[in-house]
mmCIF file of N, CA, C and O in Angstrom:
data_model
loop_
_atom_site.group_PDB
_atom_site.id
_atom_site.type_symbol
_atom_site.label_atom_id
_atom_site.label_comp_id
_atom_site.label_asym_id
_atom_site.label_seq_id
_atom_site.Cartn_x
_atom_site.Cartn_y
_atom_site.Cartn_z
ATOM 1 N N MET A 230 11.643 -0.933 -1.190
ATOM 2 C CA MET A 230 11.488 -2.130 -0.391
ATOM 3 C C MET A 230 12.194 -3.283 -1.109
ATOM 4 O O MET A 230 12.377 -3.259 -2.295
ATOM 5 N N TYR A 231 12.558 -4.298 -0.383
ATOM 6 C CA TYR A 231 13.280 -5.441 -0.918
ATOM 7 C C TYR A 231 12.276 -6.474 -1.432
ATOM 8 O O TYR A 231 11.880 -7.380 -0.714
ATOM 9 N N LEU A 232 11.874 -6.352 -2.688
ATOM 10 C CA LEU A 232 10.832 -7.219 -3.237
ATOM 11 C C LEU A 232 11.217 -8.688 -3.215
ATOM 12 O O LEU A 232 10.354 -9.553 -3.046
ATOM 13 N N ASP A 233 12.510 -8.995 -3.367
ATOM 14 C CA ASP A 233 12.939 -10.394 -3.374
ATOM 15 C C ASP A 233 12.838 -11.049 -1.995
ATOM 16 O O ASP A 233 12.909 -12.265 -1.881
ATOM 17 N N LEU A 234 12.670 -10.267 -0.933
ATOM 18 C CA LEU A 234 12.552 -10.817 0.422
ATOM 19 C C LEU A 234 11.108 -10.884 0.908
ATOM 20 O O LEU A 234 10.851 -11.273 2.042
ATOM 21 N N LYS A 235 10.161 -10.515 0.039
ATOM 22 C CA LYS A 235 8.750 -10.545 0.449
ATOM 23 C C LYS A 235 8.272 -11.985 0.576
ATOM 24 O O LYS A 235 8.479 -12.807 -0.306
ATOM 25 N N GLU A 236 7.640 -12.270 1.698
ATOM 26 C CA GLU A 236 7.026 -13.579 1.912
ATOM 27 C C GLU A 236 5.674 -13.570 1.217
ATOM 28 O O GLU A 236 4.815 -12.753 1.531
ATOM 29 N N ASN A 237 5.477 -14.458 0.271
ATOM 30 C CA ASN A 237 4.249 -14.469 -0.510
ATOM 31 C C ASN A 237 3.229 -15.492 -0.035
ATOM 32 O O ASN A 237 2.235 -15.719 -0.696
ATOM 33 N N LYS A 238 3.478 -16.098 1.105
ATOM 34 C CA LYS A 238 2.543 -17.072 1.656
ATOM 35 C C LYS A 238 1.308 -16.339 2.188
ATOM 36 O O LYS A 238 1.433 -15.377 2.938
ATOM 37 N N PRO A 239 0.114 -16.780 1.801
ATOM 38 C CA PRO A 239 -1.090 -16.125 2.338
ATOM 39 C C PRO A 239 -1.251 -16.435 3.828
ATOM 40 O O PRO A 239 -0.948 -17.535 4.284
ATOM 41 N N HIS A 240 -1.710 -15.448 4.566
ATOM 42 C CA HIS A 240 -1.940 -15.602 6.008
ATOM 43 C C HIS A 240 -3.419 -15.389 6.278
ATOM 44 O O HIS A 240 -3.906 -14.271 6.271
ATOM 45 N N GLY A 241 -4.135 -16.467 6.516
ATOM 46 C CA GLY A 241 -5.567 -16.376 6.734
ATOM 47 C C GLY A 241 -6.315 -16.197 5.431
ATOM 48 O O GLY A 241 -5.813 -16.532 4.356
ATOM 49 N N THR A 242 -7.511 -15.651 5.530
ATOM 50 C CA THR A 242 -8.358 -15.418 4.371
ATOM 51 C C THR A 242 -8.755 -13.949 4.339
ATOM 52 O O THR A 242 -8.495 -13.202 5.294
ATOM 53 N N LYS A 243 -9.418 -13.539 3.271
ATOM 54 C CA LYS A 243 -9.878 -12.153 3.172
ATOM 55 C C LYS A 243 -10.835 -11.820 4.315
ATOM 56 O O LYS A 243 -10.784 -10.744 4.892
ATOM 57 N N ASP A 244 -11.714 -12.760 4.658
ATOM 58 C CA ASP A 244 -12.691 -12.532 5.723
ATOM 59 C C ASP A 244 -12.121 -12.740 7.123
ATOM 60 O O ASP A 244 -12.666 -12.230 8.095
ATOM 61 N N ASP A 245 -11.048 -13.506 7.216
ATOM 62 C CA ASP A 245 -10.415 -13.795 8.515
ATOM 63 C C ASP A 245 -8.896 -13.716 8.332
ATOM 64 O O ASP A 245 -8.229 -14.742 8.249
ATOM 65 N N PRO A 246 -8.330 -12.501 8.258
ATOM 66 C CA PRO A 246 -6.895 -12.340 7.975
ATOM 67 C C PRO A 246 -6.014 -12.591 9.198
ATOM 68 O O PRO A 246 -5.347 -11.713 9.709
ATOM 69 N N PHE A 247 -6.037 -13.827 9.674
ATOM 70 C CA PHE A 247 -5.294 -14.187 10.876
ATOM 71 C C PHE A 247 -4.769 -15.603 10.731
ATOM 72 O O PHE A 247 -5.480 -16.491 10.292
ATOM 73 N N SER A 248 -3.524 -15.804 11.081
ATOM 74 C CA SER A 248 -2.929 -17.139 11.108
ATOM 75 C C SER A 248 -2.088 -17.263 12.366
ATOM 76 O O SER A 248 -1.527 -16.278 12.845
ATOM 77 N N MET A 249 -2.002 -18.467 12.890
ATOM 78 C CA MET A 249 -1.170 -18.722 14.057
ATOM 79 C C MET A 249 -0.245 -19.886 13.734
ATOM 80 O O MET A 249 -0.682 -20.890 13.170
ATOM 81 N N TYR A 250 1.024 -19.727 14.075
ATOM 82 C CA TYR A 250 2.021 -20.763 13.825
ATOM 83 C C TYR A 250 2.746 -21.062 15.133
ATOM 84 O O TYR A 250 3.048 -20.153 15.896
ATOM 85 N N HIS A 251 3.033 -22.315 15.360
ATOM 86 C CA HIS A 251 3.767 -22.735 16.554
ATOM 87 C C HIS A 251 5.105 -23.317 16.114
ATOM 88 O O HIS A 251 5.154 -24.141 15.198
ATOM 89 N N ILE A 252 6.166 -22.893 16.765
ATOM 90 C CA ILE A 252 7.480 -23.484 16.531
ATOM 91 C C ILE A 252 7.889 -24.161 17.829
ATOM 92 O O ILE A 252 8.042 -23.507 18.861
ATOM 93 N N TRP A 253 8.029 -25.457 17.782
ATOM 94 C CA TRP A 253 8.441 -26.218 18.954
ATOM 95 C C TRP A 253 9.946 -26.410 18.887
ATOM 96 O O TRP A 253 10.468 -26.922 17.915
ATOM 97 N N ASN A 254 10.627 -25.991 19.903
ATOM 98 C CA ASN A 254 12.073 -26.125 19.941
ATOM 99 C C ASN A 254 12.426 -27.442 20.610
ATOM 100 O O ASN A 254 12.117 -27.668 21.769
ATOM 101 N N ASN A 255 13.091 -28.294 19.855
ATOM 102 C CA ASN A 255 13.516 -29.580 20.413
ATOM 103 C C ASN A 255 15.003 -29.564 20.766
ATOM 104 O O ASN A 255 15.644 -30.601 20.781
ATOM 105 N N GLY A 256 15.535 -28.367 21.028
ATOM 106 C CA GLY A 256 16.933 -28.248 21.408
ATOM 107 C C GLY A 256 17.874 -28.018 20.244
ATOM 108 O O GLY A 256 19.071 -27.879 20.437
ATOM 109 N N ARG A 257 17.339 -27.982 19.039
ATOM 110 C CA ARG A 257 18.169 -27.756 17.852
ATOM 111 C C ARG A 257 18.081 -26.294 17.426
ATOM 112 O O ARG A 257 17.027 -25.676 17.521
ATOM 113 N N PRO A 258 19.177 -25.757 16.897
ATOM 114 C CA PRO A 258 19.131 -24.389 16.373
ATOM 115 C C PRO A 258 18.179 -24.315 15.167
ATOM 116 O O PRO A 258 18.018 -25.281 14.438
ATOM 117 N N PHE A 259 17.529 -23.179 14.995
ATOM 118 C CA PHE A 259 16.708 -22.957 13.818
ATOM 119 C C PHE A 259 16.742 -21.480 13.467
ATOM 120 O O PHE A 259 17.120 -20.641 14.269
ATOM 121 N N GLN A 260 16.335 -21.177 12.251
ATOM 122 C CA GLN A 260 16.281 -19.786 11.821
ATOM 123 C C GLN A 260 15.151 -19.605 10.810
ATOM 124 O O GLN A 260 14.962 -20.431 9.921
ATOM 125 N N ILE A 261 14.395 -18.545 10.998
ATOM 126 C CA ILE A 261 13.444 -18.097 9.993
ATOM 127 C C ILE A 261 14.145 -16.930 9.307
ATOM 128 O O ILE A 261 14.434 -15.920 9.937
ATOM 129 N N PRO A 262 14.491 -17.077 8.027
ATOM 130 C CA PRO A 262 15.316 -16.073 7.350
ATOM 131 C C PRO A 262 14.647 -14.702 7.254
ATOM 132 O O PRO A 262 13.436 -14.566 7.427
ATOM 133 N N VAL A 263 15.457 -13.714 6.950
ATOM 134 C CA VAL A 263 14.980 -12.339 6.798
ATOM 135 C C VAL A 263 13.896 -12.292 5.727
ATOM 136 O O VAL A 263 14.056 -12.837 4.637
ATOM 137 N N HIS A 264 12.780 -11.659 6.073
ATOM 138 C CA HIS A 264 11.662 -11.515 5.145
ATOM 139 C C HIS A 264 10.781 -10.363 5.594
ATOM 140 O O HIS A 264 10.990 -9.777 6.647
ATOM 141 N N TRP A 265 9.794 -10.047 4.782
ATOM 142 C CA TRP A 265 8.777 -9.070 5.158
ATOM 143 C C TRP A 265 7.465 -9.477 4.502
ATOM 144 O O TRP A 265 7.429 -10.314 3.616
ATOM 145 N N HIS A 266 6.367 -8.898 4.993
ATOM 146 C CA HIS A 266 5.058 -9.157 4.415
ATOM 147 C C HIS A 266 4.142 -7.991 4.731
ATOM 148 O O HIS A 266 4.512 -7.094 5.495
ATOM 149 N N ASP A 267 2.985 -7.996 4.132
ATOM 150 C CA ASP A 267 2.038 -6.888 4.294
ATOM 151 C C ASP A 267 1.267 -6.947 5.610
ATOM 152 O O ASP A 267 0.580 -5.995 5.962
ATOM 153 N N GLU A 268 1.359 -8.068 6.316
ATOM 154 C CA GLU A 268 0.597 -8.238 7.549
ATOM 155 C C GLU A 268 1.425 -7.865 8.781
ATOM 156 O O GLU A 268 2.638 -7.964 8.789
ATOM 157 N N LEU A 269 0.738 -7.481 9.837
ATOM 158 C CA LEU A 269 1.332 -7.298 11.156
ATOM 159 C C LEU A 269 1.708 -8.675 11.685
ATOM 160 O O LEU A 269 1.007 -9.658 11.416
ATOM 161 N N GLU A 270 2.813 -8.784 12.424
ATOM 162 C CA GLU A 270 3.202 -10.064 13.012
ATOM 163 C C GLU A 270 3.483 -9.878 14.490
ATOM 164 O O GLU A 270 4.145 -8.916 14.887
ATOM 165 N N ILE A 271 2.970 -10.779 15.293
ATOM 166 C CA ILE A 271 3.243 -10.790 16.730
ATOM 167 C C ILE A 271 4.004 -12.077 17.030
ATOM 168 O O ILE A 271 3.544 -13.172 16.690
ATOM 169 N N ILE A 272 5.170 -11.937 17.636
ATOM 170 C CA ILE A 272 6.004 -13.084 17.988
ATOM 171 C C ILE A 272 5.997 -13.180 19.511
ATOM 172 O O ILE A 272 6.452 -12.260 20.196
ATOM 173 N N TYR A 273 5.474 -14.272 20.044
ATOM 174 C CA TYR A 273 5.386 -14.485 21.482
ATOM 175 C C TYR A 273 6.338 -15.599 21.887
ATOM 176 O O TYR A 273 6.344 -16.665 21.270
ATOM 177 N N VAL A 274 7.122 -15.347 22.915
ATOM 178 C CA VAL A 274 8.073 -16.339 23.411
ATOM 179 C C VAL A 274 7.415 -17.054 24.595
ATOM 180 O O VAL A 274 7.277 -16.473 25.670
ATOM 181 N N LYS A 275 6.996 -18.279 24.380
ATOM 182 C CA LYS A 275 6.322 -19.026 25.435
ATOM 183 C C LYS A 275 7.318 -19.499 26.487
ATOM 184 O O LYS A 275 7.040 -19.463 27.677
ATOM 185 N N SER A 276 8.492 -19.952 26.031
ATOM 186 C CA SER A 276 9.534 -20.363 26.976
ATOM 187 C C SER A 276 10.882 -20.273 26.277
ATOM 188 O O SER A 276 10.966 -20.234 25.058
ATOM 189 N N GLY A 277 11.928 -20.226 27.072
ATOM 190 C CA GLY A 277 13.281 -20.163 26.525
ATOM 191 C C GLY A 277 13.681 -18.768 26.082
ATOM 192 O O GLY A 277 13.096 -17.775 26.510
ATOM 193 N N LEU A 278 14.683 -18.698 25.229
ATOM 194 C CA LEU A 278 15.191 -17.443 24.688
ATOM 195 C C LEU A 278 15.136 -17.488 23.173
ATOM 196 O O LEU A 278 15.387 -18.522 22.563
ATOM 197 N N LEU A 279 14.850 -16.351 22.570
ATOM 198 C CA LEU A 279 14.719 -16.253 21.125
ATOM 199 C C LEU A 279 15.366 -14.955 20.668
ATOM 200 O O LEU A 279 15.202 -13.924 21.321
ATOM 201 N N THR A 280 16.103 -14.998 19.570
ATOM 202 C CA THR A 280 16.676 -13.781 18.998
ATOM 203 C C THR A 280 15.788 -13.344 17.843
ATOM 204 O O THR A 280 15.507 -14.113 16.935
ATOM 205 N N VAL A 281 15.343 -12.098 17.921
ATOM 206 C CA VAL A 281 14.476 -11.528 16.893
ATOM 207 C C VAL A 281 15.171 -10.291 16.344
ATOM 208 O O VAL A 281 15.612 -9.429 17.105
ATOM 209 N N SER A 282 15.271 -10.217 15.027
ATOM 210 C CA SER A 282 15.844 -9.043 14.381
ATOM 211 C C SER A 282 14.723 -8.329 13.638
ATOM 212 O O SER A 282 14.006 -8.943 12.845
ATOM 213 N N ILE A 283 14.559 -7.042 13.929
ATOM 214 C CA ILE A 283 13.520 -6.231 13.293
ATOM 215 C C ILE A 283 14.171 -4.961 12.775
ATOM 216 O O ILE A 283 14.756 -4.196 13.557
ATOM 217 N N SER A 284 14.088 -4.746 11.485
ATOM 218 C CA SER A 284 14.632 -3.539 10.839
ATOM 219 C C SER A 284 16.093 -3.295 11.220
ATOM 220 O O SER A 284 16.496 -2.172 11.516
ATOM 221 N N GLY A 285 16.887 -4.374 11.258
ATOM 222 C CA GLY A 285 18.315 -4.256 11.511
ATOM 223 C C GLY A 285 18.726 -4.222 12.974
ATOM 224 O O GLY A 285 19.905 -4.210 13.285
ATOM 225 N N GLU A 286 17.782 -4.217 13.897
ATOM 226 C CA GLU A 286 18.077 -4.238 15.341
ATOM 227 C C GLU A 286 17.789 -5.625 15.889
ATOM 228 O O GLU A 286 16.722 -6.185 15.625
ATOM 229 N N SER A 287 18.715 -6.173 16.672
ATOM 230 C CA SER A 287 18.524 -7.503 17.262
ATOM 231 C C SER A 287 18.093 -7.399 18.713
ATOM 232 O O SER A 287 18.608 -6.560 19.464
ATOM 233 N N TYR A 288 17.170 -8.260 19.083
ATOM 234 C CA TYR A 288 16.625 -8.294 20.443
ATOM 235 C C TYR A 288 16.608 -9.742 20.917
ATOM 236 O O TYR A 288 16.412 -10.654 20.123
ATOM 237 N N THR A 289 16.782 -9.936 22.220
ATOM 238 C CA THR A 289 16.648 -11.261 22.809
ATOM 239 C C THR A 289 15.376 -11.275 23.623
ATOM 240 O O THR A 289 15.198 -10.454 24.529
ATOM 241 N N GLY A 290 14.484 -12.183 23.261
ATOM 242 C CA GLY A 290 13.233 -12.315 23.998
ATOM 243 C C GLY A 290 13.281 -13.518 24.903
ATOM 244 O O GLY A 290 13.840 -14.549 24.554
ATOM 245 N N LYS A 291 12.705 -13.361 26.077
ATOM 246 C CA LYS A 291 12.643 -14.480 27.019
ATOM 247 C C LYS A 291 11.189 -14.824 27.302
ATOM 248 O O LYS A 291 10.275 -14.121 26.869
ATOM 249 N N SER A 292 10.993 -15.885 28.027
ATOM 250 C CA SER A 292 9.669 -16.398 28.331
ATOM 251 C C SER A 292 8.711 -15.286 28.758
ATOM 252 O O SER A 292 9.030 -14.487 29.626
ATOM 253 N N GLY A 293 7.547 -15.233 28.098
ATOM 254 C CA GLY A 293 6.522 -14.261 28.451
ATOM 255 C C GLY A 293 6.610 -12.946 27.692
ATOM 256 O O GLY A 293 5.720 -12.110 27.810
ATOM 257 N N GLU A 294 7.649 -12.738 26.907
ATOM 258 C CA GLU A 294 7.798 -11.495 26.159
ATOM 259 C C GLU A 294 7.248 -11.652 24.743
ATOM 260 O O GLU A 294 7.141 -12.767 24.224
ATOM 261 N N ALA A 295 6.920 -10.518 24.122
ATOM 262 C CA ALA A 295 6.377 -10.530 22.769
ATOM 263 C C ALA A 295 6.998 -9.396 21.959
ATOM 264 O O ALA A 295 7.448 -8.394 22.511
ATOM 265 N N PHE A 296 7.012 -9.580 20.655
ATOM 266 C CA PHE A 296 7.501 -8.584 19.711
ATOM 267 C C PHE A 296 6.399 -8.307 18.705
ATOM 268 O O PHE A 296 5.694 -9.220 18.285
ATOM 269 N N VAL A 297 6.265 -7.051 18.313
ATOM 270 C CA VAL A 297 5.307 -6.671 17.280
ATOM 271 C C VAL A 297 6.101 -6.184 16.082
ATOM 272 O O VAL A 297 6.924 -5.279 16.202
ATOM 273 N N VAL A 298 5.873 -6.813 14.937
ATOM 274 C CA VAL A 298 6.564 -6.459 13.709
ATOM 275 C C VAL A 298 5.560 -5.754 12.797
ATOM 276 O O VAL A 298 4.537 -6.342 12.427
ATOM 277 N N SER A 299 5.844 -4.519 12.468
ATOM 278 C CA SER A 299 4.958 -3.733 11.608
ATOM 279 C C SER A 299 4.956 -4.273 10.181
ATOM 280 O O SER A 299 5.968 -4.810 9.725
ATOM 281 N N PRO A 300 3.847 -4.125 9.471
ATOM 282 C CA PRO A 300 3.811 -4.533 8.066
ATOM 283 C C PRO A 300 4.937 -3.861 7.275
ATOM 284 O O PRO A 300 5.228 -2.681 7.476
ATOM 285 N N GLY A 301 5.600 -4.636 6.436
ATOM 286 C CA GLY A 301 6.674 -4.098 5.606
ATOM 287 C C GLY A 301 8.044 -4.070 6.254
ATOM 288 O O GLY A 301 9.024 -3.743 5.593
ATOM 289 N N SER A 302 8.149 -4.440 7.532
ATOM 290 C CA SER A 302 9.450 -4.419 8.229
ATOM 291 C C SER A 302 10.219 -5.704 7.971
ATOM 292 O O SER A 302 9.678 -6.809 8.129
ATOM 293 N N LEU A 303 11.488 -5.576 7.605
ATOM 294 C CA LEU A 303 12.352 -6.750 7.477
ATOM 295 C C LEU A 303 12.560 -7.348 8.860
ATOM 296 O O LEU A 303 12.836 -6.618 9.822
ATOM 297 N N HIS A 304 12.436 -8.673 8.969
ATOM 298 C CA HIS A 304 12.633 -9.320 10.261
ATOM 299 C C HIS A 304 13.042 -10.775 10.081
ATOM 300 O O HIS A 304 12.827 -11.372 9.034
ATOM 301 N N SER A 305 13.660 -11.324 11.124
ATOM 302 C CA SER A 305 14.050 -12.730 11.158
ATOM 303 C C SER A 305 13.993 -13.206 12.597
ATOM 304 O O SER A 305 13.970 -12.406 13.534
ATOM 305 N N VAL A 306 13.973 -14.511 12.764
ATOM 306 C CA VAL A 306 13.900 -15.121 14.090
ATOM 307 C C VAL A 306 14.905 -16.262 14.126
ATOM 308 O O VAL A 306 15.022 -17.020 13.169
ATOM 309 N N SER A 307 15.639 -16.388 15.234
ATOM 310 C CA SER A 307 16.557 -17.510 15.353
ATOM 311 C C SER A 307 16.713 -17.938 16.806
ATOM 312 O O SER A 307 16.474 -17.185 17.729
ATOM 313 N N TYR A 308 17.094 -19.188 16.941
ATOM 314 C CA TYR A 308 17.390 -19.763 18.248
ATOM 315 C C TYR A 308 18.679 -20.563 18.096
ATOM 316 O O TYR A 308 18.803 -21.399 17.205
ATOM 317 N N THR A 309 19.638 -20.265 18.936
ATOM 318 C CA THR A 309 20.877 -21.027 18.961
ATOM 319 C C THR A 309 21.176 -21.362 20.412
ATOM 320 O O THR A 309 21.328 -20.474 21.226
ATOM 321 N N HIS A 310 21.208 -22.626 20.704
ATOM 322 C CA HIS A 310 21.510 -23.062 22.069
ATOM 323 C C HIS A 310 22.995 -23.409 22.131
ATOM 324 O O HIS A 310 23.467 -24.274 21.411
ATOM 325 N N LEU A 311 23.722 -22.701 22.979
ATOM 326 C CA LEU A 311 25.154 -22.955 23.116
ATOM 327 C C LEU A 311 25.416 -23.725 24.401
ATOM 328 O O LEU A 311 24.957 -23.334 25.466
ATOM 329 N N THR A 312 26.130 -24.802 24.284
ATOM 330 C CA THR A 312 26.530 -25.556 25.471
ATOM 331 C C THR A 312 28.035 -25.372 25.641
ATOM 332 O O THR A 312 28.816 -25.741 24.776
ATOM 333 N N LEU A 313 28.404 -24.790 26.762
ATOM 334 C CA LEU A 313 29.821 -24.555 27.022
ATOM 335 C C LEU A 313 30.389 -25.714 27.824
ATOM 336 O O LEU A 313 29.728 -26.261 28.696
ATOM 337 N N PRO A 314 31.645 -26.089 27.528
ATOM 338 C CA PRO A 314 32.249 -27.211 28.264
ATOM 339 C C PRO A 314 32.479 -26.862 29.727
ATOM 340 O O PRO A 314 32.585 -25.740 30.088
#
């Protein structure tokens, strides 16, 4: 496993191993870099489009879709809004 890519941030507590994070897109590109952790992760797309990479495969999620990332899987999340002339 890629030890240097392990996310060491605690998620929840021993008695309540659950955390929820919200990313609000204000129209700017963002990226959560490649990482892994011991916890299961569920990524839900509330609106818009999101690119999720899991174990080297890239997926585009749209409003209402979700991704499940298994513990130990390398993954990243990004959003890039392209405006064409």
